[in-house]
Each structure stands twice: as C-alpha cells, then as structure tokens.
Coordinates of N, CA and C and ligand atoms in Angstrom, one line a residue:
X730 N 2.4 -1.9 20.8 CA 2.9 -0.7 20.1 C 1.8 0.4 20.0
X731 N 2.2 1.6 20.1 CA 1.4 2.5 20.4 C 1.8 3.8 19.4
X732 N 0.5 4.3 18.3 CA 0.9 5.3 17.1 C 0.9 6.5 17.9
X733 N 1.7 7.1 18.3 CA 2.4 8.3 19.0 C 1.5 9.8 18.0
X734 N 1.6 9.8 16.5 CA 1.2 10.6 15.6 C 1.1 10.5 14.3
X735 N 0.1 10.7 13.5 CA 0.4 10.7 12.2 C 0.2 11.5 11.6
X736 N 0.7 12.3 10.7 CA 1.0 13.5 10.1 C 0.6 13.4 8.9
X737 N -0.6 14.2 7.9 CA -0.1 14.7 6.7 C 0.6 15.3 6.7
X738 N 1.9 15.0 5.5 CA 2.5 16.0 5.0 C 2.3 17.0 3.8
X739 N 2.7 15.8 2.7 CA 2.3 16.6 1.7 C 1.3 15.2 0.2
X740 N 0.8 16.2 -0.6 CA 0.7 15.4 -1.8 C 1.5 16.1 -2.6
X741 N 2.0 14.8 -3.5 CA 3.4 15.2 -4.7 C 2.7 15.1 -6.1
X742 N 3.0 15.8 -7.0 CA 2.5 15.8 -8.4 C 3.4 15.1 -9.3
X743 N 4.9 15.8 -9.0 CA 6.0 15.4 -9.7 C 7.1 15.1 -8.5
X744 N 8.4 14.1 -9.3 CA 9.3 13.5 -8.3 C 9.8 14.8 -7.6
X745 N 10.2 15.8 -8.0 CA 11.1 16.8 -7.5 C 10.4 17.6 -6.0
X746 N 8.9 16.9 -5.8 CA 8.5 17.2 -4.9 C 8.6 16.3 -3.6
X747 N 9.0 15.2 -4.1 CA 9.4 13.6 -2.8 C 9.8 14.4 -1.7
X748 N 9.4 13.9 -0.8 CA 10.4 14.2 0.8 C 11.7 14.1 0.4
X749 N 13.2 14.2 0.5 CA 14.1 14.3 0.5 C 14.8 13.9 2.2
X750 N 14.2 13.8 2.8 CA 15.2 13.6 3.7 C 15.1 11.7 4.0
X751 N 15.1 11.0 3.3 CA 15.6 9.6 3.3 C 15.1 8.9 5.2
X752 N 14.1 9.5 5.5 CA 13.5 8.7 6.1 C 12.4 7.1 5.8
X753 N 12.9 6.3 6.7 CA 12.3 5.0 6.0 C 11.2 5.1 5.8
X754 N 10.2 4.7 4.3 CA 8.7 4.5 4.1 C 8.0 3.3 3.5
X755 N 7.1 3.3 3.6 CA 6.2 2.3 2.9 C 5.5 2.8 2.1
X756 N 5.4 2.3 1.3 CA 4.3 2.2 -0.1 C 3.0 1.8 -0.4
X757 N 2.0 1.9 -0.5 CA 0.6 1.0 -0.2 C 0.2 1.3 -1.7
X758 N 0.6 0.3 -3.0 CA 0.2 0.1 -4.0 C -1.1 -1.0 -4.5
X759 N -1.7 -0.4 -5.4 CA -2.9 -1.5 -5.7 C -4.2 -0.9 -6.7
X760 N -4.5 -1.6 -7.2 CA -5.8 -1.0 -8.6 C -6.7 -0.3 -7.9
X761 N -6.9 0.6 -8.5 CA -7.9 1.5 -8.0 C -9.5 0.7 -7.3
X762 N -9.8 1.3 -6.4 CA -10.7 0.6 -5.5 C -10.5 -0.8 -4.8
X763 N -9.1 -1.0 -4.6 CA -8.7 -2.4 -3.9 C -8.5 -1.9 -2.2
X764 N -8.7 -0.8 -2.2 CA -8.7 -0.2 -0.8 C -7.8 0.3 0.2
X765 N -6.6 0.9 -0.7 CA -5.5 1.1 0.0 C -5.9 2.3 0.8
X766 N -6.4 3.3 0.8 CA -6.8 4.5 1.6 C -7.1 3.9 2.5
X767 N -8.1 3.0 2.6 CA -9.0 2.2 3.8 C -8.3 1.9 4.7
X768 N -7.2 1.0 4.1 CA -6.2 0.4 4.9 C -5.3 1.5 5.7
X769 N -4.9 1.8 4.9 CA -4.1 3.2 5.7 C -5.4 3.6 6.8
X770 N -5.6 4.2 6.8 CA -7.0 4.5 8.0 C -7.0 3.1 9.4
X771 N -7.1 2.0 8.6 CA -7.7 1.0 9.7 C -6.3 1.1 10.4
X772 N -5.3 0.9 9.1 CA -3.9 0.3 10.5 C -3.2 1.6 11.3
X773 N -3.6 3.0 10.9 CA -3.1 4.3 11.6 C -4.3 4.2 12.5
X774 N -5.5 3.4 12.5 CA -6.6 4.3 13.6 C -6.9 5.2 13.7
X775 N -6.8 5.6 12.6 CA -7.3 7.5 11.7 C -8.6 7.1 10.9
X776 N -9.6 7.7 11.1 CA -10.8 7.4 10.5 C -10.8 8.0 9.1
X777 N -10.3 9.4 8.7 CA -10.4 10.0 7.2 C -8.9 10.6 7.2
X778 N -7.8 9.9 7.7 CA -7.0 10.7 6.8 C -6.1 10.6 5.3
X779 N -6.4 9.5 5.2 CA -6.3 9.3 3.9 C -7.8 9.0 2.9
X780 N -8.2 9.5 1.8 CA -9.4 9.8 1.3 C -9.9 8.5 0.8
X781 N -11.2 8.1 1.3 CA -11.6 6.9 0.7 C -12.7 7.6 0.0
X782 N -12.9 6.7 -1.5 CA -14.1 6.6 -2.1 C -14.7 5.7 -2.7
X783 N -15.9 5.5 -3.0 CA -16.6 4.2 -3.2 C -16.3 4.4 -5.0
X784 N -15.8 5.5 -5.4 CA -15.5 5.8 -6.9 C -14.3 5.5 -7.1
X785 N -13.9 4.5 -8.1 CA -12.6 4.3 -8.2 C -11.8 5.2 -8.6
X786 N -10.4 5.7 -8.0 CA -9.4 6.8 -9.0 C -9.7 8.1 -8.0
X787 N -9.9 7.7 -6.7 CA -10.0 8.8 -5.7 C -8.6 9.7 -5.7
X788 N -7.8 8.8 -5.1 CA -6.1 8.9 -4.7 C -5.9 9.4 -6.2
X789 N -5.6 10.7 -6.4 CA -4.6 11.0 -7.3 C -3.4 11.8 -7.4
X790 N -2.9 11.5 -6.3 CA -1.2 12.0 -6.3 C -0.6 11.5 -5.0
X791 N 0.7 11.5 -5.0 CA 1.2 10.5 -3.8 C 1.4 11.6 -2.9
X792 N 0.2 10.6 -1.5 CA 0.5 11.7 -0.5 C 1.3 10.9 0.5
X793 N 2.2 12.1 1.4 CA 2.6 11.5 2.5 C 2.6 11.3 3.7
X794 N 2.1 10.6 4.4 CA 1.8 10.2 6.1 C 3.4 10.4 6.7
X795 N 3.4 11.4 7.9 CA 4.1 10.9 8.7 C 4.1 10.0 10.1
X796 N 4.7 9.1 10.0 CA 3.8 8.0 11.3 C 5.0 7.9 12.6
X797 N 4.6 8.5 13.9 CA 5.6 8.2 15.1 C 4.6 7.3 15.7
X798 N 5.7 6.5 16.3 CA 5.3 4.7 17.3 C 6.2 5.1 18.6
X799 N 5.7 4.2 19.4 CA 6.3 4.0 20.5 C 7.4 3.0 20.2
X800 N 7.2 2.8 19.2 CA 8.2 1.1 18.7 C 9.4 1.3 18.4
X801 N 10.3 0.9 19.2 CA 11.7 1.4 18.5 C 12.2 1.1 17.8
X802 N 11.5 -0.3 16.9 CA 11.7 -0.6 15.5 C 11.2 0.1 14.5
X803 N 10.4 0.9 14.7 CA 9.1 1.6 13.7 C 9.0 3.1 14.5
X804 N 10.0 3.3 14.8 CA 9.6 4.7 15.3 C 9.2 6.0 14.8
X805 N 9.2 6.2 13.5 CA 9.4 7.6 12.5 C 9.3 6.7 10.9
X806 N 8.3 7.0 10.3 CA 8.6 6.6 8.6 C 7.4 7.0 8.4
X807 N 7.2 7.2 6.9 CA 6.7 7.5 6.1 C 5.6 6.4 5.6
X808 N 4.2 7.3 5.4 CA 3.4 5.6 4.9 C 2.9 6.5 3.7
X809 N 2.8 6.0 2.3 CA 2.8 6.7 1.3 C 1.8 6.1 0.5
X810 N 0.3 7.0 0.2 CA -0.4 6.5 -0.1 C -0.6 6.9 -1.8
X811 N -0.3 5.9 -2.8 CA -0.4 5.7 -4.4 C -1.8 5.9 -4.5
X812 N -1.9 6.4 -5.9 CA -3.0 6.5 -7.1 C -2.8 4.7 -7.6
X813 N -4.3 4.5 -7.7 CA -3.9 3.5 -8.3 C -3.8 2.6 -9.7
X814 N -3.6 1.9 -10.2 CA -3.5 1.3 -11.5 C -4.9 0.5 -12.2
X815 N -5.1 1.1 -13.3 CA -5.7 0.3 -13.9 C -7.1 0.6 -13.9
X816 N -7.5 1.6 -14.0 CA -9.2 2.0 -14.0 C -9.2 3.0 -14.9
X817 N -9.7 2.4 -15.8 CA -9.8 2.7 -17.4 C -10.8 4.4 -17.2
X818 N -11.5 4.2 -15.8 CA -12.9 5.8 -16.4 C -11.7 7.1 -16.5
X819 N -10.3 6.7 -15.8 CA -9.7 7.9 -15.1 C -9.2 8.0 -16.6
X820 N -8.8 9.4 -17.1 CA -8.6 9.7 -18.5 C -6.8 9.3 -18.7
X821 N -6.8 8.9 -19.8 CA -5.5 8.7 -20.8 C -4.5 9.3 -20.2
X822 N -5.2 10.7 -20.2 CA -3.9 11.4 -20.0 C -3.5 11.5 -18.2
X823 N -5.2 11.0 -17.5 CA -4.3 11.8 -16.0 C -3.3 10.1 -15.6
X824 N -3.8 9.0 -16.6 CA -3.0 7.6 -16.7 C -1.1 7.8 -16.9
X825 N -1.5 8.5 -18.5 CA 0.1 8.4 -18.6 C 1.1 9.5 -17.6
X826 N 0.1 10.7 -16.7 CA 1.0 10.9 -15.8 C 1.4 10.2 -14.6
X827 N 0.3 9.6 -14.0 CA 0.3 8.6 -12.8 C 1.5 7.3 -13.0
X828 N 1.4 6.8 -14.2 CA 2.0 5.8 -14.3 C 4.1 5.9 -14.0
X829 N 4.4 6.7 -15.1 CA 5.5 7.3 -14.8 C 6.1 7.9 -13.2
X830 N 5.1 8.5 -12.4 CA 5.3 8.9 -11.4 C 5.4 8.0 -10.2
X831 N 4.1 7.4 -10.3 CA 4.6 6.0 -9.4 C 6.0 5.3 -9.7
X832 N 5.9 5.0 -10.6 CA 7.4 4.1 -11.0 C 8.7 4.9 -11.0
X833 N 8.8 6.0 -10.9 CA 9.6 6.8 -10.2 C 9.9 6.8 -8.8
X834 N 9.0 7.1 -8.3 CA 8.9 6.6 -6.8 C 9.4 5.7 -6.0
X835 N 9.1 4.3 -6.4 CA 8.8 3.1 -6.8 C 10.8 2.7 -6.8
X836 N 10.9 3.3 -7.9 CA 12.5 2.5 -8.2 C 13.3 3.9 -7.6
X837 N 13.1 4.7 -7.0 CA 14.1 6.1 -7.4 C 14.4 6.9 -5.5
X838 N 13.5 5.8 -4.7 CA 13.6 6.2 -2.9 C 14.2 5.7 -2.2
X839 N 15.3 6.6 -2.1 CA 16.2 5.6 -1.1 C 15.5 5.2 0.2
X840 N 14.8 5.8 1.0 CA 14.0 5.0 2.2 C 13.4 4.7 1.9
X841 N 12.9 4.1 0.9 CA 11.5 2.7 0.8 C 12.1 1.7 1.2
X842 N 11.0 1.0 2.5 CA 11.5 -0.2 2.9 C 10.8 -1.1 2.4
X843 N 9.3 -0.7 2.0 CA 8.5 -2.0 1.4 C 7.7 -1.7 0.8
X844 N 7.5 -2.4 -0.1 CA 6.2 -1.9 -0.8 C 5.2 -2.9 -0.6
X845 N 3.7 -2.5 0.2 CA 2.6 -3.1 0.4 C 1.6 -3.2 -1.1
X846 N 1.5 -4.4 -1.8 CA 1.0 -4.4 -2.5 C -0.3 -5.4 -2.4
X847 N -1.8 -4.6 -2.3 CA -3.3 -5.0 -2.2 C -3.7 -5.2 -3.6
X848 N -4.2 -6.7 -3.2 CA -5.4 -6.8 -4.3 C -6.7 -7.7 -3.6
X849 N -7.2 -7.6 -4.0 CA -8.7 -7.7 -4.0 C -8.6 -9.5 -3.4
X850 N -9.3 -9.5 -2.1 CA -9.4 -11.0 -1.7 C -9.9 -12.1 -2.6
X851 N -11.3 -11.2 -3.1 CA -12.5 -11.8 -3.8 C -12.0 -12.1 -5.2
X852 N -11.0 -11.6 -6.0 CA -10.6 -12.2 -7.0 C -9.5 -11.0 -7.5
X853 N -8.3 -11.5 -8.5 CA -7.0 -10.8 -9.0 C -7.6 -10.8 -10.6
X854 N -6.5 -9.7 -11.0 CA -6.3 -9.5 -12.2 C -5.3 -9.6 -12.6
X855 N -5.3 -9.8 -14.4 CA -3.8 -9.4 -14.8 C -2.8 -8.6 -14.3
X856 N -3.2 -7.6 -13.6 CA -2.5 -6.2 -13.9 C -2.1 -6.6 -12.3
X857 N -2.8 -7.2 -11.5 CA -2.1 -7.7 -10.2 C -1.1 -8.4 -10.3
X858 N -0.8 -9.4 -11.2 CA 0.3 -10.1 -11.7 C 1.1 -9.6 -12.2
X859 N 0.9 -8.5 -13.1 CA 1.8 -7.4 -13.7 C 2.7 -6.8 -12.7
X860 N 1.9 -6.4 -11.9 CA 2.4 -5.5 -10.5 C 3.8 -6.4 -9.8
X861 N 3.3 -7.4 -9.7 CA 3.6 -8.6 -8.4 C 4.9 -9.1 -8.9
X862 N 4.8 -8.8 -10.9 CA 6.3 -9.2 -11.7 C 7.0 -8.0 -11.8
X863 N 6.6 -7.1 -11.6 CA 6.9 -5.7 -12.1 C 8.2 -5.5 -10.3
X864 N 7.4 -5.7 -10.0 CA 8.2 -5.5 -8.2 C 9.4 -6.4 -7.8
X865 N 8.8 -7.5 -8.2 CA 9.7 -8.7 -7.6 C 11.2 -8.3 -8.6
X866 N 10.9 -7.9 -10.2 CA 12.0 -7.9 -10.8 C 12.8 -6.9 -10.6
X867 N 12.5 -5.9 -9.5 CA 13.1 -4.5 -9.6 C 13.8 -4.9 -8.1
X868 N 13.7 -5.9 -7.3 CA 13.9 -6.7 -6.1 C 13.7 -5.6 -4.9
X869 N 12.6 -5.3 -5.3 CA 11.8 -4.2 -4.3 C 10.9 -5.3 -3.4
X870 N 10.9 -4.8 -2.1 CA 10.6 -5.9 -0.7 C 9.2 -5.7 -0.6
X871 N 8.5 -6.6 -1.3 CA 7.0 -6.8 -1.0 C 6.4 -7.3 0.0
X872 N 5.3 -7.2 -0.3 CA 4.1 -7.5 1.4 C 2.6 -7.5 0.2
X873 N 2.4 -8.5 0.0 CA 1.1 -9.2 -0.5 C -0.3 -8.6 0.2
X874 N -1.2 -7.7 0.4 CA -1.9 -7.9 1.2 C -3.1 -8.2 0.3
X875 N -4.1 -9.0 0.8 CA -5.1 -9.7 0.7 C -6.7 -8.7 0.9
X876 N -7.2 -7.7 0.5 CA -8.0 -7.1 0.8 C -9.4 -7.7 0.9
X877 N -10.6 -6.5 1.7 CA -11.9 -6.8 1.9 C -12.1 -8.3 2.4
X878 N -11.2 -9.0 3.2 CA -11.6 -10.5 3.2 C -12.6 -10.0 4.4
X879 N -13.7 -9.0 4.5 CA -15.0 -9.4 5.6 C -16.2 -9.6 4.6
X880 N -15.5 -9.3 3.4 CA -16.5 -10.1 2.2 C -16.5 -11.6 1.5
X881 N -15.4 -12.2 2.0 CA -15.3 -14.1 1.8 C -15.9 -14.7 3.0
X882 N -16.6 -15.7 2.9 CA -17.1 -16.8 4.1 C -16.0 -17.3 5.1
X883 N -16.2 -17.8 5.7 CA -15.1 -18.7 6.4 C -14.2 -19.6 6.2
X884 N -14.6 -19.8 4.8 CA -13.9 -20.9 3.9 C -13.4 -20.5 3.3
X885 N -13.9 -19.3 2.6 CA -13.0 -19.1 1.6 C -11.8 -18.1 1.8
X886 N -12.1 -17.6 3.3 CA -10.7 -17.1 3.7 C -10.0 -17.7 4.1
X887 N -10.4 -19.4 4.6 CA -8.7 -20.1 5.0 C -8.3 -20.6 3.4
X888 N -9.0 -20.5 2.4 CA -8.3 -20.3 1.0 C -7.5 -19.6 0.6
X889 N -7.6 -18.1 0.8 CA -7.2 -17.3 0.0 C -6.0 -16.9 0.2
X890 N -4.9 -17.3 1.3 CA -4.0 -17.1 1.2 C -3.1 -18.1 0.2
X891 N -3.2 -19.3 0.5 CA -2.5 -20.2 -0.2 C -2.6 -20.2 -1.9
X892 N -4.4 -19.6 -2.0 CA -4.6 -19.6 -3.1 C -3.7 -18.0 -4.2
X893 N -3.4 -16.8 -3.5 CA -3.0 -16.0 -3.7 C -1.5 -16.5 -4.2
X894 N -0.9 -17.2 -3.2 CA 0.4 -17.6 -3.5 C 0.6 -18.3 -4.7
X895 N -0.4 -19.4 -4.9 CA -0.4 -20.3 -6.0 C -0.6 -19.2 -7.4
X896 N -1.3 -18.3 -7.3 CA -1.8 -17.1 -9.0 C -0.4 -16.8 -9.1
X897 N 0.4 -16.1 -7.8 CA 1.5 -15.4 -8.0 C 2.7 -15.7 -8.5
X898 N 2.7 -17.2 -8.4 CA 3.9 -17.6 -7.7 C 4.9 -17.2 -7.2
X899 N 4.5 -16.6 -5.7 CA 5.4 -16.0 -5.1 C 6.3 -16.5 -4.4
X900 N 7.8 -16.0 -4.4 CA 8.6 -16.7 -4.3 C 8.4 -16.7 -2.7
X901 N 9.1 -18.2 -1.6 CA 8.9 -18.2 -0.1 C 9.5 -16.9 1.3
X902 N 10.2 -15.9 0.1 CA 10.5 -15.0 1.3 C 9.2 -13.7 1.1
X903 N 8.0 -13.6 0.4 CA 7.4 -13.1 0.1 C 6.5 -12.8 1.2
X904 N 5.6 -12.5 1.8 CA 4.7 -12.5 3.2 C 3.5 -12.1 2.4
X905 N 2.1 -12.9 2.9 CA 1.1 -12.4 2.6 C 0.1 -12.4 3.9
X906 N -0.7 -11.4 3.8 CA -1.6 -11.2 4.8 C -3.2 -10.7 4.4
X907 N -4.0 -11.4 5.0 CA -5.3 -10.7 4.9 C -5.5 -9.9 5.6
X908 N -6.5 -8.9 4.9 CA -7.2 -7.5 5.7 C -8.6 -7.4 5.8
X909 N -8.9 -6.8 6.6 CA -10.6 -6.1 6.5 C -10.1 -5.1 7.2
X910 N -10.3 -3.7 6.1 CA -10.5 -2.5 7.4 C -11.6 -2.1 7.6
X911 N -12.5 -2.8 7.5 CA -13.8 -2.8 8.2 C -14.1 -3.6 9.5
X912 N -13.0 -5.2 9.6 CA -13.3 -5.5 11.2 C -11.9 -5.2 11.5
X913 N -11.0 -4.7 11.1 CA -9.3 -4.7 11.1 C -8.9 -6.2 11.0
X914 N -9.5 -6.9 11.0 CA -8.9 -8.5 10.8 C -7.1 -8.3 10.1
X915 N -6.1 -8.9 10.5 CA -4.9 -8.9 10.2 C -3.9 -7.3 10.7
X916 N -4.3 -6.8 11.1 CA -4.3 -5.3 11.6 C -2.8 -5.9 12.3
X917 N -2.5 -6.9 13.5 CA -2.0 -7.1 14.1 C -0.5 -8.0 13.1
X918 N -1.3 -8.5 12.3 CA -0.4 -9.8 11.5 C 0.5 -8.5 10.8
X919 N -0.4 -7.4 10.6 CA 0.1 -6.6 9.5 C 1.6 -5.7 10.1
X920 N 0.9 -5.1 11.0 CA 2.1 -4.4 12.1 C 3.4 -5.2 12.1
X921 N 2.9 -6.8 12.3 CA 3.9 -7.1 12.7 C 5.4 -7.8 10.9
X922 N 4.9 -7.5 10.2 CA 5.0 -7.6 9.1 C 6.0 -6.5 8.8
X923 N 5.4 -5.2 8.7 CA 5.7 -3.9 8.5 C 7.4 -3.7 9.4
X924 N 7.0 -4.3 10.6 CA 8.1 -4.0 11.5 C 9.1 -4.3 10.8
X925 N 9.3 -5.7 10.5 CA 10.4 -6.6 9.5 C 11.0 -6.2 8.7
X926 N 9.8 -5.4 7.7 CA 10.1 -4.8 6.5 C 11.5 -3.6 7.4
X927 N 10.6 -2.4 8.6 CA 11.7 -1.9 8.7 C 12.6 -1.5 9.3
X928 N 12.9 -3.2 9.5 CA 14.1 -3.6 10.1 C 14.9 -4.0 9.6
X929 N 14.5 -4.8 8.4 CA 15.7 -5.3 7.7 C 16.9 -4.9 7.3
X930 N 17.7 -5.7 7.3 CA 19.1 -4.4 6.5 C 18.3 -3.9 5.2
X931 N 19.2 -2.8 4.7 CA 19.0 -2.7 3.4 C 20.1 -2.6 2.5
X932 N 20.0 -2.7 1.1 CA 20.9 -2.7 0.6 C 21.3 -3.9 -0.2
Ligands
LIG736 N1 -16.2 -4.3 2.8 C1 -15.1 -3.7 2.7 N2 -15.0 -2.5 1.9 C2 -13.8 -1.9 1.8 C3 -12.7 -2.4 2.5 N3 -11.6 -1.5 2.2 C4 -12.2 -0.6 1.3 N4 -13.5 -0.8 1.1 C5 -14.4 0.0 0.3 O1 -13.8 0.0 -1.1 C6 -14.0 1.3 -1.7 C7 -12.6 1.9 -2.1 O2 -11.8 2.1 -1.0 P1 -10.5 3.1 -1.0 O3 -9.8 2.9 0.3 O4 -10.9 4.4 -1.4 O5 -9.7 2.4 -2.2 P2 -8.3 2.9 -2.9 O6 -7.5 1.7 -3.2 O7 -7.6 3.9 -2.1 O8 -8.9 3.6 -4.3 P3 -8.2 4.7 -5.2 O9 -7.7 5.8 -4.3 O10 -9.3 5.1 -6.1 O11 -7.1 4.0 -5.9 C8 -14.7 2.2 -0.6 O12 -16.1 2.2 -0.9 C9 -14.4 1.5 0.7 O13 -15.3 1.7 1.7 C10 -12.8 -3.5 3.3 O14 -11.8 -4.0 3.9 N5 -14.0 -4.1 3.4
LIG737 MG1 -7.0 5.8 -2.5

C-alpha cells in the first residue's frame, strides 16, 4: 500500500467546525504524552505533520489529516489527531473545554470508523481504563495500541500484549498492537488493522 497524500486540513475548536462531509475517519486518542502525534507521523511517513512535544498537552484542538492510499480499502479518510486526557499542568479550564469536545466527536461522527486508543507500553493508568470503558460502552470500534515499546526489553514486549488485555479486560473482538514510532515496529500490523476498521460494515 502506498500513501498517495496527506493533507492538513483543519484544527477544530468547537463541534460546528467538524468536517461535515461524512468521509470515513479515525481517531488517535490517549493521555497526553502517550504519543499519538508520533504515531500519526511514523504511520503517514510524514516527519512533522502532526506536532510532537516532549511537553505534555501539545495537541490542543482536533486537527484533521486528510490521507489518499493506493488501497482500495483505505482510499480517502480522515486521521484525526485528539488533545489528550489527563495532564493535570494543562489549566482547568483549557480541561473542561477539551473534555466535552472530544466526546462530542467521539459519540456525534457519522464517519468514524475507529477509534485508536494509545497507552503507554511501559505502564497504564486509571484514566486508560476509564477511556477503554468509556469506548467500549458507547460500542465505538477500538484498536488498543501499545506505545513506545522501543523502550521495553525483549521480554517484556512479548509481555505486553497479553498483559494489556489482562488490565483491560478486553473483550476478544478488540485488536491490540504494539508501536515504536521511533523503529516503526507494528507500522505494518497497524495498517493492516486500520484497513478492517475501514472496512467493516457499519452500523
Ligand atoms: N522512545 C519513544 N519516544 C516516543 C515515541 N512516541 C513518542 N515519543 C516521545 O514522547 C513525547 C510525546 O510525543 P507526542 O507524539 O507529542 O505525544 P502526544 O500523545 O501527541 O501528546 P499531546 O499532544 O500532548 O497529547 C515526545 O517527546 C516524543 O518524541 C516512541 O514510540 N518511542
Ligand atoms: Mg499530540
């Protein structure tokens, strides 16, 4: 498969600014500094177009990727990169706007096909568990990804998947995958993941 182009489009403040034309997207949600910019970057093969920072609470407003493939499964959609949850330095108030907005998003797009939700290889939080119940109960189509695994040993990455499943208990139609977008590790598992997602019927 071959990324044809990927487009900024826009960043959104409020819902009334969403894309509207009901093309299929993905969602790349996860606690601030679990590395969803990154990822977006490693799996488009775009070095800065989505903004990484080593400061958590970089990402603050939902921006949109437009992505063309040679893939006639994945040919045109949207990759939509979240602010993320749960980092206390970012203020109260830019929190209680973020929070509402995402979850508007979230429950309120007719072309979301999935929502990619990152957490941290090296260890979860509550608020990952929160996420992981918050999704499943809204029967929104997740994808587990497994971040930074170029920072676990050899062992502890043939861990971390099974162990991920076991925190979650995610139910068996759930998919998890590890990442590094630093060696791309899972780059390939991931693609092929994604596809599924937007393929599936919907509805
Ligand atoms: N070693 C390693 N570092 C990573 C990886 N992914 C991201 N990082 C680093 O983690 C930090 C945060 O990365 P971002 O991609 O900005 O994280 P984010 O989830 O978009 O953060 P917010 O926008 O603040 O929510 C940066 O310093 C990245 O270089 C990875 O796979 N491996
Ligand atoms: Mg970000």
């Amino acid at each position: 498969m071959k990324i044809l182009s990927v487009e900024f489009i826009k960043s959104c403040e409020q819902p009334d600014q969403f894309p509207q034309d009901r093309l299929p997207a993905l969602a790349f949600v996860g606690r601030s500094n679990v590395g969803k910019s990154s990822l977006i970057n490693s799996l488009l093969h775009r070095k800065g177009i989505a903004r990484v920072s080593r400061t958590p609470g970089k990402t603050q407003l939902i921006n949109f990727f437009l992505v063309t493939t040679d893939d006639p499964k994945a040919r045109r959609f949207y990759v939509v990169d979240l602010p993320g949850y749960g980092y206390a330095k970012v203020s109260k108030t830019v929190r209680a706007r973020w929070q509402p907005l995402i979850e508007q998003y979230l429950t309120g797009s007719e072309g979301l096909r999935g929502v990619l939700l990152l957490v941290d290889s090296r260890g979860t939080e509550r608020q990952d568990a929160e996420a992981v119940d918050w999704l499943l109960r809204r029967e929104l189509p997740v994808l587990l990804v497994a971040t930074k695994s170029d920072k676990l040993t050899r062992s502890e990455r043939a861990a971390t998947l099974p162990a991920m499943r076991e925190v979650f208990e995610l139910p068996g139609d759930v998919d998890v995958v590890a990442y590094s977008s630093v060696t791309h590790e899972g780059r390939d598992a991931l693609w092929q993941a994604i596809r599924t997602m937007l393929t599936a019927p919907t509805g």
